[in-house]
PDB file of C-alpha atoms in Angstrom:
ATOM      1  CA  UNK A   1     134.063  77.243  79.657  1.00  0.00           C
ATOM      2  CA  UNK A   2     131.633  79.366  81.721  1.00  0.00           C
ATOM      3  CA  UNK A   3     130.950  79.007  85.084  1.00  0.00           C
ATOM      4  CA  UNK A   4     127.143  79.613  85.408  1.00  0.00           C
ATOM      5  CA  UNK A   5     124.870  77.788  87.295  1.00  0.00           C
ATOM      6  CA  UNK A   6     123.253  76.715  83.377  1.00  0.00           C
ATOM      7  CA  UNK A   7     126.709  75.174  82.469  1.00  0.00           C
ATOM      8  CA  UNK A   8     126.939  73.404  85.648  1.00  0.00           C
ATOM      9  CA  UNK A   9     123.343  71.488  85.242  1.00  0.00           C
ATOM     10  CA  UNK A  10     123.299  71.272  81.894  1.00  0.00           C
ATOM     11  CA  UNK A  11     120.067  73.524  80.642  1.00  0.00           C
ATOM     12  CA  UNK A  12     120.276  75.868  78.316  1.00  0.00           C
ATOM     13  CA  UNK A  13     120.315  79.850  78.930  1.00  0.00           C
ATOM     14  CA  UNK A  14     116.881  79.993  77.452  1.00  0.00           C
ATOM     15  CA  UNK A  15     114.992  77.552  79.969  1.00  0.00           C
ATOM     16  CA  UNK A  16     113.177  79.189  82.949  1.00  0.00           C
ATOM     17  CA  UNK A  17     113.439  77.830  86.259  1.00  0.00           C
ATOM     18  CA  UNK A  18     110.649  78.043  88.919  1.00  0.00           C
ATOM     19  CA  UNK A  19     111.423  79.647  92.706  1.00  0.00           C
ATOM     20  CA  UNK A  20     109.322  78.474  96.020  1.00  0.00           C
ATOM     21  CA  UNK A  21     110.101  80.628  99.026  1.00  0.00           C
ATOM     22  CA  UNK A  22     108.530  78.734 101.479  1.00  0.00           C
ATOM     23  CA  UNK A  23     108.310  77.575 105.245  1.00  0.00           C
ATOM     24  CA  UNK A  24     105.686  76.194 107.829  1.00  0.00           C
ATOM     25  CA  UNK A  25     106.023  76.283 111.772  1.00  0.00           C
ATOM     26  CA  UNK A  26     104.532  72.838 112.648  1.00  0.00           C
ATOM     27  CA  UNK A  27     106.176  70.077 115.360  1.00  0.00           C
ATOM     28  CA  UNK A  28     109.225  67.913 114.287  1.00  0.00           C
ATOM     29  CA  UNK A  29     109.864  65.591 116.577  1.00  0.00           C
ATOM     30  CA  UNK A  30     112.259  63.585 114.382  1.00  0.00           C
ATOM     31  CA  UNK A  31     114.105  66.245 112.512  1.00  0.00           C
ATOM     32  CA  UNK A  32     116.665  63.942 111.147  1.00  0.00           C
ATOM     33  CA  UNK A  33     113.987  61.372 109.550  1.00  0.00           C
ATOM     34  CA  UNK A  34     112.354  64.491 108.059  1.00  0.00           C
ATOM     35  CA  UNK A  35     115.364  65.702 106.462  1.00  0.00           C
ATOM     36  CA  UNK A  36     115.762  62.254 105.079  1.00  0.00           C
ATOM     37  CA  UNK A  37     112.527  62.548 103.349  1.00  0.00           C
ATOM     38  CA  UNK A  38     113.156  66.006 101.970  1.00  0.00           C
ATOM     39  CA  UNK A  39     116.864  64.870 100.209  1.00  0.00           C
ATOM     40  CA  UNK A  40     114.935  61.962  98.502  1.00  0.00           C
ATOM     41  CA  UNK A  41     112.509  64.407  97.150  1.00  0.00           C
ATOM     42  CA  UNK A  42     114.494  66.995  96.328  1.00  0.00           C
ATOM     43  CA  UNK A  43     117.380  64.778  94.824  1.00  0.00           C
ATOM     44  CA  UNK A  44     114.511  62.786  92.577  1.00  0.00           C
ATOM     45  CA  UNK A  45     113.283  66.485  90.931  1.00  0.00           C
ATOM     46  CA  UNK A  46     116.738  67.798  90.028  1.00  0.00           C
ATOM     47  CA  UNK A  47     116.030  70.777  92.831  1.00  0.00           C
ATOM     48  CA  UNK A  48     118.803  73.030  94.136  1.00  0.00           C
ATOM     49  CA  UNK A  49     118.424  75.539  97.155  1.00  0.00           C
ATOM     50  CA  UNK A  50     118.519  76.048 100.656  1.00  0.00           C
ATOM     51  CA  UNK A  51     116.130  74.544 102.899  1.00  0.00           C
ATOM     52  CA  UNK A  52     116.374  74.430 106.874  1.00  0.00           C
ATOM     53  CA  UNK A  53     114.612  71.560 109.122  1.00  0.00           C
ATOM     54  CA  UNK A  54     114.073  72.199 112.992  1.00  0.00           C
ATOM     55  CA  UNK A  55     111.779  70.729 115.228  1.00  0.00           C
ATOM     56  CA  UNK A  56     110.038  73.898 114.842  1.00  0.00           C
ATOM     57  CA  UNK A  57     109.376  73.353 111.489  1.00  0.00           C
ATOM     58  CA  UNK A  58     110.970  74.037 107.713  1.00  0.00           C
ATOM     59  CA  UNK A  59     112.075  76.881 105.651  1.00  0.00           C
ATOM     60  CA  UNK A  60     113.850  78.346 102.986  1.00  0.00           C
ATOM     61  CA  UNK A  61     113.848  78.467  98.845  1.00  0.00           C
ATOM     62  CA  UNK A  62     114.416  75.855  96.543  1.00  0.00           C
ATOM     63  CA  UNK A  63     114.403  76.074  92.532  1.00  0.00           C
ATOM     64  CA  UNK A  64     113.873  73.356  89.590  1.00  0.00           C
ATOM     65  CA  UNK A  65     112.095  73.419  86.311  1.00  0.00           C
ATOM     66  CA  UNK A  66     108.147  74.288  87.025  1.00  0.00           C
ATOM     67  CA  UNK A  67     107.574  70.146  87.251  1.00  0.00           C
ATOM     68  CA  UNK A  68     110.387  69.444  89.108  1.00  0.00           C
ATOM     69  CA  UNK A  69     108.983  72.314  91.739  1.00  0.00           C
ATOM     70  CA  UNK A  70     105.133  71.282  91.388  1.00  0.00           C
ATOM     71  CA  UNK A  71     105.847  67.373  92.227  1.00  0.00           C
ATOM     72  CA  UNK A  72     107.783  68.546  94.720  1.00  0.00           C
ATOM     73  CA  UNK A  73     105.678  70.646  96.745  1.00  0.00           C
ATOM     74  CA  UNK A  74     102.908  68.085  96.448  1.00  0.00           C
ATOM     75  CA  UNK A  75     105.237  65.270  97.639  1.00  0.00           C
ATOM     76  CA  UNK A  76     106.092  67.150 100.889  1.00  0.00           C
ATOM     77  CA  UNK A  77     102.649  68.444 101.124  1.00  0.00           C
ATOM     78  CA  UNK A  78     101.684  64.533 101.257  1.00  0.00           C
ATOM     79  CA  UNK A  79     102.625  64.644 104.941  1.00  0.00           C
ATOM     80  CA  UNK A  80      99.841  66.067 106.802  1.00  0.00           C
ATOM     81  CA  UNK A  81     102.012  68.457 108.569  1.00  0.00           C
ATOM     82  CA  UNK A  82     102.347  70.653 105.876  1.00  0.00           C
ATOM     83  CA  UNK A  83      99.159  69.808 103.539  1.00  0.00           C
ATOM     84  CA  UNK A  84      97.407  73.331 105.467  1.00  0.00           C
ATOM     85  CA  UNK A  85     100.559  74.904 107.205  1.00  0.00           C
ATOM     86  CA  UNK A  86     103.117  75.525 103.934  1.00  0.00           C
ATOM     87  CA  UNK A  87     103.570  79.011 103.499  1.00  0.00           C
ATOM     88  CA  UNK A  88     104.854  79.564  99.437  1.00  0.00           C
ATOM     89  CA  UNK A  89     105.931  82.306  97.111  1.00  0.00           C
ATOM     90  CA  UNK A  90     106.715  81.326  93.903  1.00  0.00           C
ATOM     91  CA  UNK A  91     108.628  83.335  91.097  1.00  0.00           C
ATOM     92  CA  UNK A  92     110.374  82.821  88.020  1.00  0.00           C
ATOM     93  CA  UNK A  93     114.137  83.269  86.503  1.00  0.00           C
ATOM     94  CA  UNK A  94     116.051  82.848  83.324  1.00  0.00           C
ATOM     95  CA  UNK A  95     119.011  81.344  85.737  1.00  0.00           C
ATOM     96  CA  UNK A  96     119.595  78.259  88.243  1.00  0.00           C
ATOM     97  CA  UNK A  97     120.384  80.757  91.130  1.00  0.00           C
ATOM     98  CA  UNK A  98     121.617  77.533  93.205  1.00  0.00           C
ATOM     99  CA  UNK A  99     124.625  75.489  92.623  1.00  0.00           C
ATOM    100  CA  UNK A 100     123.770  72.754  94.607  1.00  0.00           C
ATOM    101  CA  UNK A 101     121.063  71.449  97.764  1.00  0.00           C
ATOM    102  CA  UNK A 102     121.902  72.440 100.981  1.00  0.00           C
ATOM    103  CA  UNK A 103     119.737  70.878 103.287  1.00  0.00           C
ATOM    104  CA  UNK A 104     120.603  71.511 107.273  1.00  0.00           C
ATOM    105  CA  UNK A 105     119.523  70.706 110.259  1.00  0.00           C
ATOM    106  CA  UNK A 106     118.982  73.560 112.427  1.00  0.00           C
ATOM    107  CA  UNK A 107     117.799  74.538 115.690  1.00  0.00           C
ATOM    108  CA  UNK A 108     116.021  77.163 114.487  1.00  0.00           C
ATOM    109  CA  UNK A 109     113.991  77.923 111.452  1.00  0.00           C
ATOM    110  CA  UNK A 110     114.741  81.872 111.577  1.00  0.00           C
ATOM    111  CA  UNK A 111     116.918  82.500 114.248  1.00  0.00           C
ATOM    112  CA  UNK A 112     115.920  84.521 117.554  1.00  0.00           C
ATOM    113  CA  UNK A 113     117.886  83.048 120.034  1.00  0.00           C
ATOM    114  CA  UNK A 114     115.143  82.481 122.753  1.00  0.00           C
ATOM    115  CA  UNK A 115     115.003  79.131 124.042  1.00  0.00           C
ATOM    116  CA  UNK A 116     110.863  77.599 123.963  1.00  0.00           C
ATOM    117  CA  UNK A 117     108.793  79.352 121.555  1.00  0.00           C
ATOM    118  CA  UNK A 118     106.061  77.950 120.636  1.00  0.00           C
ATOM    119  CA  UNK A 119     105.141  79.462 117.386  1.00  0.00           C
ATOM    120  CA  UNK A 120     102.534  76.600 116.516  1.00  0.00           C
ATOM    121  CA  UNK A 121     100.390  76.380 120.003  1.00  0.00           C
ATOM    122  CA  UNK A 122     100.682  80.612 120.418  1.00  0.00           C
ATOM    123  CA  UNK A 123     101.456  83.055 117.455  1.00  0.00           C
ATOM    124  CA  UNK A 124      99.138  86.407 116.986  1.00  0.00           C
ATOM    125  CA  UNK A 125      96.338  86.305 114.946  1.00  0.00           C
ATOM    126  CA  UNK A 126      96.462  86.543 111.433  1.00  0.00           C
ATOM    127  CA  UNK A 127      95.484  89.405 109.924  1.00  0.00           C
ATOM    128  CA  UNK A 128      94.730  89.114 105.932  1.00  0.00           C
ATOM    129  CA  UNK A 129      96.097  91.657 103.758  1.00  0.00           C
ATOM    130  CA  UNK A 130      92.635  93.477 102.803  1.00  0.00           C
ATOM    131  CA  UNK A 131      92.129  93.824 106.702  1.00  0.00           C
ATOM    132  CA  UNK A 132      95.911  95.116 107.640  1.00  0.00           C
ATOM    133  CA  UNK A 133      95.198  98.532 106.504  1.00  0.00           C
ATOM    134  CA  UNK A 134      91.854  99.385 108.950  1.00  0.00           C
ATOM    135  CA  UNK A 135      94.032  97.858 111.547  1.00  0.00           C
ATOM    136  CA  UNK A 136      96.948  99.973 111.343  1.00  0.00           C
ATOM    137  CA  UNK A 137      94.483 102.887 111.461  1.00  0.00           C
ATOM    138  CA  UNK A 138      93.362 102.184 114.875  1.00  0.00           C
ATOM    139  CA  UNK A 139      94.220 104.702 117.604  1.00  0.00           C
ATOM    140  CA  UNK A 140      95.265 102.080 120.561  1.00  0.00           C
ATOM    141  CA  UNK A 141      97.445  99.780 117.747  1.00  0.00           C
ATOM    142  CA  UNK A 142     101.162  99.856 118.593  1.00  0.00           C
ATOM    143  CA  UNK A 143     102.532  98.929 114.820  1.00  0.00           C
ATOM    144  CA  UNK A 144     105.756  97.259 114.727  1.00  0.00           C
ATOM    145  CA  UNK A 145     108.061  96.759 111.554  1.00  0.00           C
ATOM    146  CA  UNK A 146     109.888  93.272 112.464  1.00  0.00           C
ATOM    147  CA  UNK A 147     112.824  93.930 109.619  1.00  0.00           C
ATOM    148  CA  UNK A 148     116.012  94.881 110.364  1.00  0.00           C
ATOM    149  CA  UNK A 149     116.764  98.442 110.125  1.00  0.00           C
ATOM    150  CA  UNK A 150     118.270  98.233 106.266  1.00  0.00           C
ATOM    151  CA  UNK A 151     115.599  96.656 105.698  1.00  0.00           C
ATOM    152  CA  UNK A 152     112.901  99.307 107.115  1.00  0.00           C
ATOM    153  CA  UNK A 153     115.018 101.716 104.826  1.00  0.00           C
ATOM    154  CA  UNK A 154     113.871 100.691 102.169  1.00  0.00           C
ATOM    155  CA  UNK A 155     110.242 101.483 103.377  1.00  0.00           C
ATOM    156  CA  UNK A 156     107.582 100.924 105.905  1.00  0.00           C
ATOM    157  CA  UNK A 157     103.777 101.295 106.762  1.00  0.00           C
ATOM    158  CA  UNK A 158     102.785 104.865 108.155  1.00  0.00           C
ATOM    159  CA  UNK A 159     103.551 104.956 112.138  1.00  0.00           C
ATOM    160  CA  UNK A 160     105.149 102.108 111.890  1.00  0.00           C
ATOM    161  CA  UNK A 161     107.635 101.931 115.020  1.00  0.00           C
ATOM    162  CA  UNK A 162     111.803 100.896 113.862  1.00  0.00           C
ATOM    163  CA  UNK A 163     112.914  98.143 116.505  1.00  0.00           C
ATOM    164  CA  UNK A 164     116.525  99.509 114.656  1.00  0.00           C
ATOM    165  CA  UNK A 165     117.857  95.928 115.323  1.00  0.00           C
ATOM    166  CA  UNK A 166     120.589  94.155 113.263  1.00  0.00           C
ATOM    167  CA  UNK A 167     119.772  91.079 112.990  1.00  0.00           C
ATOM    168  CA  UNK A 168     116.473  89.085 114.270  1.00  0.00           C
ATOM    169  CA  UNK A 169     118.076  87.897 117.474  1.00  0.00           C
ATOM    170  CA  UNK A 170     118.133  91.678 118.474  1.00  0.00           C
ATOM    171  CA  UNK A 171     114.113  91.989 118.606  1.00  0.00           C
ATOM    172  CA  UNK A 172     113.275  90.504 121.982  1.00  0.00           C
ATOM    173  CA  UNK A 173     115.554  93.153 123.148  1.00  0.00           C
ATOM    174  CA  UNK A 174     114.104  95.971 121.785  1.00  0.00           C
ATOM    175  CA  UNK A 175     110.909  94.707 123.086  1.00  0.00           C
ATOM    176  CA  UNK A 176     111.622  94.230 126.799  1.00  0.00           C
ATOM    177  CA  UNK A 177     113.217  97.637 126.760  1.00  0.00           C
ATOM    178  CA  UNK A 178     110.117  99.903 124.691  1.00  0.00           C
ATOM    179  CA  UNK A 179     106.823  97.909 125.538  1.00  0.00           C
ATOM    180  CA  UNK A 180     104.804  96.738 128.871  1.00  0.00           C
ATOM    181  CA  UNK A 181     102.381  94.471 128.133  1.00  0.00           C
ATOM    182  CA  UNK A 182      99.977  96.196 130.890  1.00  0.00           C
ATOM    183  CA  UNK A 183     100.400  99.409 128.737  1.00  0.00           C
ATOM    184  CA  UNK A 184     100.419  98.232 125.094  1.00  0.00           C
ATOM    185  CA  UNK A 185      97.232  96.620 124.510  1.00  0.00           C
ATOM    186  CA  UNK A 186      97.207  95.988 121.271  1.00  0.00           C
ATOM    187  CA  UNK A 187      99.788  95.364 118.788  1.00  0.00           C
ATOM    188  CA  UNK A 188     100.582  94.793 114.943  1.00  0.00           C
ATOM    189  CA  UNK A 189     103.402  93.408 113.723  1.00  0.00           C
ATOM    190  CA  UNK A 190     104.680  92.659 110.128  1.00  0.00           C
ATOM    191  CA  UNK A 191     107.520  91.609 108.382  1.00  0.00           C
ATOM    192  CA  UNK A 192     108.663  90.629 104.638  1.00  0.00           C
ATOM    193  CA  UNK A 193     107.401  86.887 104.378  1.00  0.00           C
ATOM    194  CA  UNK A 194     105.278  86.805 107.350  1.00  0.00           C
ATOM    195  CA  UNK A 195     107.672  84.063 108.920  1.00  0.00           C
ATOM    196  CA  UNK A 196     109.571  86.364 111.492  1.00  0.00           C
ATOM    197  CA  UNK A 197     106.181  88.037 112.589  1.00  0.00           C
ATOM    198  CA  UNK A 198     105.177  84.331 113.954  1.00  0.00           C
ATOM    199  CA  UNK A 199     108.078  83.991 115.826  1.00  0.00           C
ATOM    200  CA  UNK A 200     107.518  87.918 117.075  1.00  0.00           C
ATOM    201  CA  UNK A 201     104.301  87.305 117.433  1.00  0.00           C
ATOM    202  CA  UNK A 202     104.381  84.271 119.274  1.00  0.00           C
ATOM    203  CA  UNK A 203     107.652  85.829 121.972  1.00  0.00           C
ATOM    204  CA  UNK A 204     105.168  88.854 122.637  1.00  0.00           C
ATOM    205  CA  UNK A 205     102.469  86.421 123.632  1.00  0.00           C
ATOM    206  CA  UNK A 206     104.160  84.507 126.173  1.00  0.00           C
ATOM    207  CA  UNK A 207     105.340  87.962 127.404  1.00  0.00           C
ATOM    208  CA  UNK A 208     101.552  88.574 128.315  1.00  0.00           C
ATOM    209  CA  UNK A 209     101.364  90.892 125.373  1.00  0.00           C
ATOM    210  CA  UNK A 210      97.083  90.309 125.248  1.00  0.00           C
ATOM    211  CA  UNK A 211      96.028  91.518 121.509  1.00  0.00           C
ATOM    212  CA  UNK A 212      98.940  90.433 119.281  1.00  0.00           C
ATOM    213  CA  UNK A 213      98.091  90.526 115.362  1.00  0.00           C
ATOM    214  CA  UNK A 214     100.408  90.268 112.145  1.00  0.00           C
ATOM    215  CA  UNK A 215     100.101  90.216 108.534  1.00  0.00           C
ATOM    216  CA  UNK A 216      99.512  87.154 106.795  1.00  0.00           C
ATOM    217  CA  UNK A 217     102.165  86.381 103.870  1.00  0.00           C
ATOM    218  CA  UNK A 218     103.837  89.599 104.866  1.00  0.00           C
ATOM    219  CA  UNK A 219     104.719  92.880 102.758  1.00  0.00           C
ATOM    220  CA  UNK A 220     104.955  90.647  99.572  1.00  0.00           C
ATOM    221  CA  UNK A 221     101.455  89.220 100.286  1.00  0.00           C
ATOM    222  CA  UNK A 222     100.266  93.150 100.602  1.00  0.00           C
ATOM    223  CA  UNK A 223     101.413  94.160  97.913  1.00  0.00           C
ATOM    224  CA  UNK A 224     100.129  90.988  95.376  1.00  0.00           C
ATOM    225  CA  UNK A 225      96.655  91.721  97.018  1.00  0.00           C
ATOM    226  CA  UNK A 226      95.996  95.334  98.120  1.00  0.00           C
ATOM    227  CA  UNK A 227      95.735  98.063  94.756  1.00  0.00           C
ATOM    228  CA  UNK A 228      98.511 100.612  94.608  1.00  0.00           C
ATOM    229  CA  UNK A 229      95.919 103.149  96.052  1.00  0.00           C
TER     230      UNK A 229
END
């Protein structure tokens, strides 16, 4: 008997299951009741993944059949938290690439490690992908790559500086250390999803950083929306 994640649920090799990559900074101030009404979703539409709750807000990937995934995203978008806030990316794959749910409580939805960010009341401002490239061009824009430094091998915008952290809780850091927020007067900041540059984004504002921008929906968002040229 194989072991695949078909066998285990049943479906056959041939079905296609739908991905959401998704997350939304918005207040939780009762993180366990919210998790509550995520499992009941989640467990009604046969959906497997990973998804963390903090009061900060919610994150991660789940997968299901395409109506399994739709209901589901309209359930949670039911609670006007997330009808304007969730942040998705969907995609598509021949496999279940989750066993099972894991649903956690957290206190973090992407981990820095500083205590009291406030990534709803003071992130940068958005910058949409069409507008990210006249940014970048500016003279007085300090452009930051957010990734980890595997990560920023793989590529990176021109002049784009390498914090050359390890993990995420390394950025603040890298920041205290290279920037003054007297000096650096501008800065743009982007990352693969665009959820890390909120976090960034909102740490260098409460650092008095004055002009603090990132990319909305990330590299992947870029490169859906801006042409190859």
């Amino acid at each position: 008997m194989s072991d695949t994640p078909d066998d285990l649920n049943g479906p056959t090799a041939a079905m296609t299951y739908t991905l959401a990559a998704l997350y939304a900074f918005v207040r939780v101030d009762n993180p366990n009741e919210l998790e509550f009404f995520l499992r009941e979703i989640l467990q009604l539409n046969n959906i497997q993944g990973n998804l963390i709750v903090a009061c900060e807000g919610i994150n991660g990937t789940i997968a299901g059949t395409e109506d399994g995934i739709n209901t589901t995203i309209k359930s949670i978008e039911k609670d006007a938290r997330f009808t304007h806030n969730l942040e998705i990316k969907f995609s598509k794959s021949h496999n279940q690439p989750f066993y099972r749910m894991r649903l956690h409580i957290k206190p973090e939805i992407v981990t820095m490690g500083v205590p009291n960010i406030d990534p709803v009341a003071n992130r940068g401002e958005y910058v949409e992908p069409e507008e990210w490239n006249d940014l970048i061009r500016q003279e007085d824009v300090v452009v930051i790559d957010t990734r980890n430094d595997y990560e920023v091998g793989i590529g990176t915008f021109q002049n784009a500086q390498n914090p050359e952290t390890k993990t995420f809780k390394d950025f603040p850091e890298y920041i205290a250390k290279h920037y003054d927020p007297a000096k650096v007067k501008k800065v743009a900041m982007f990352c693969t999803g665009g959820i890390r540059c909120e976090k960034a984004s909102a740490h260098m504002k409460e650092k008095g950083f004055e002009h603090v921008y990132h990319l909305k929906g990330g590299i992947l968002k870029y490169l859906e929306t801006v042409g190859e040229k």
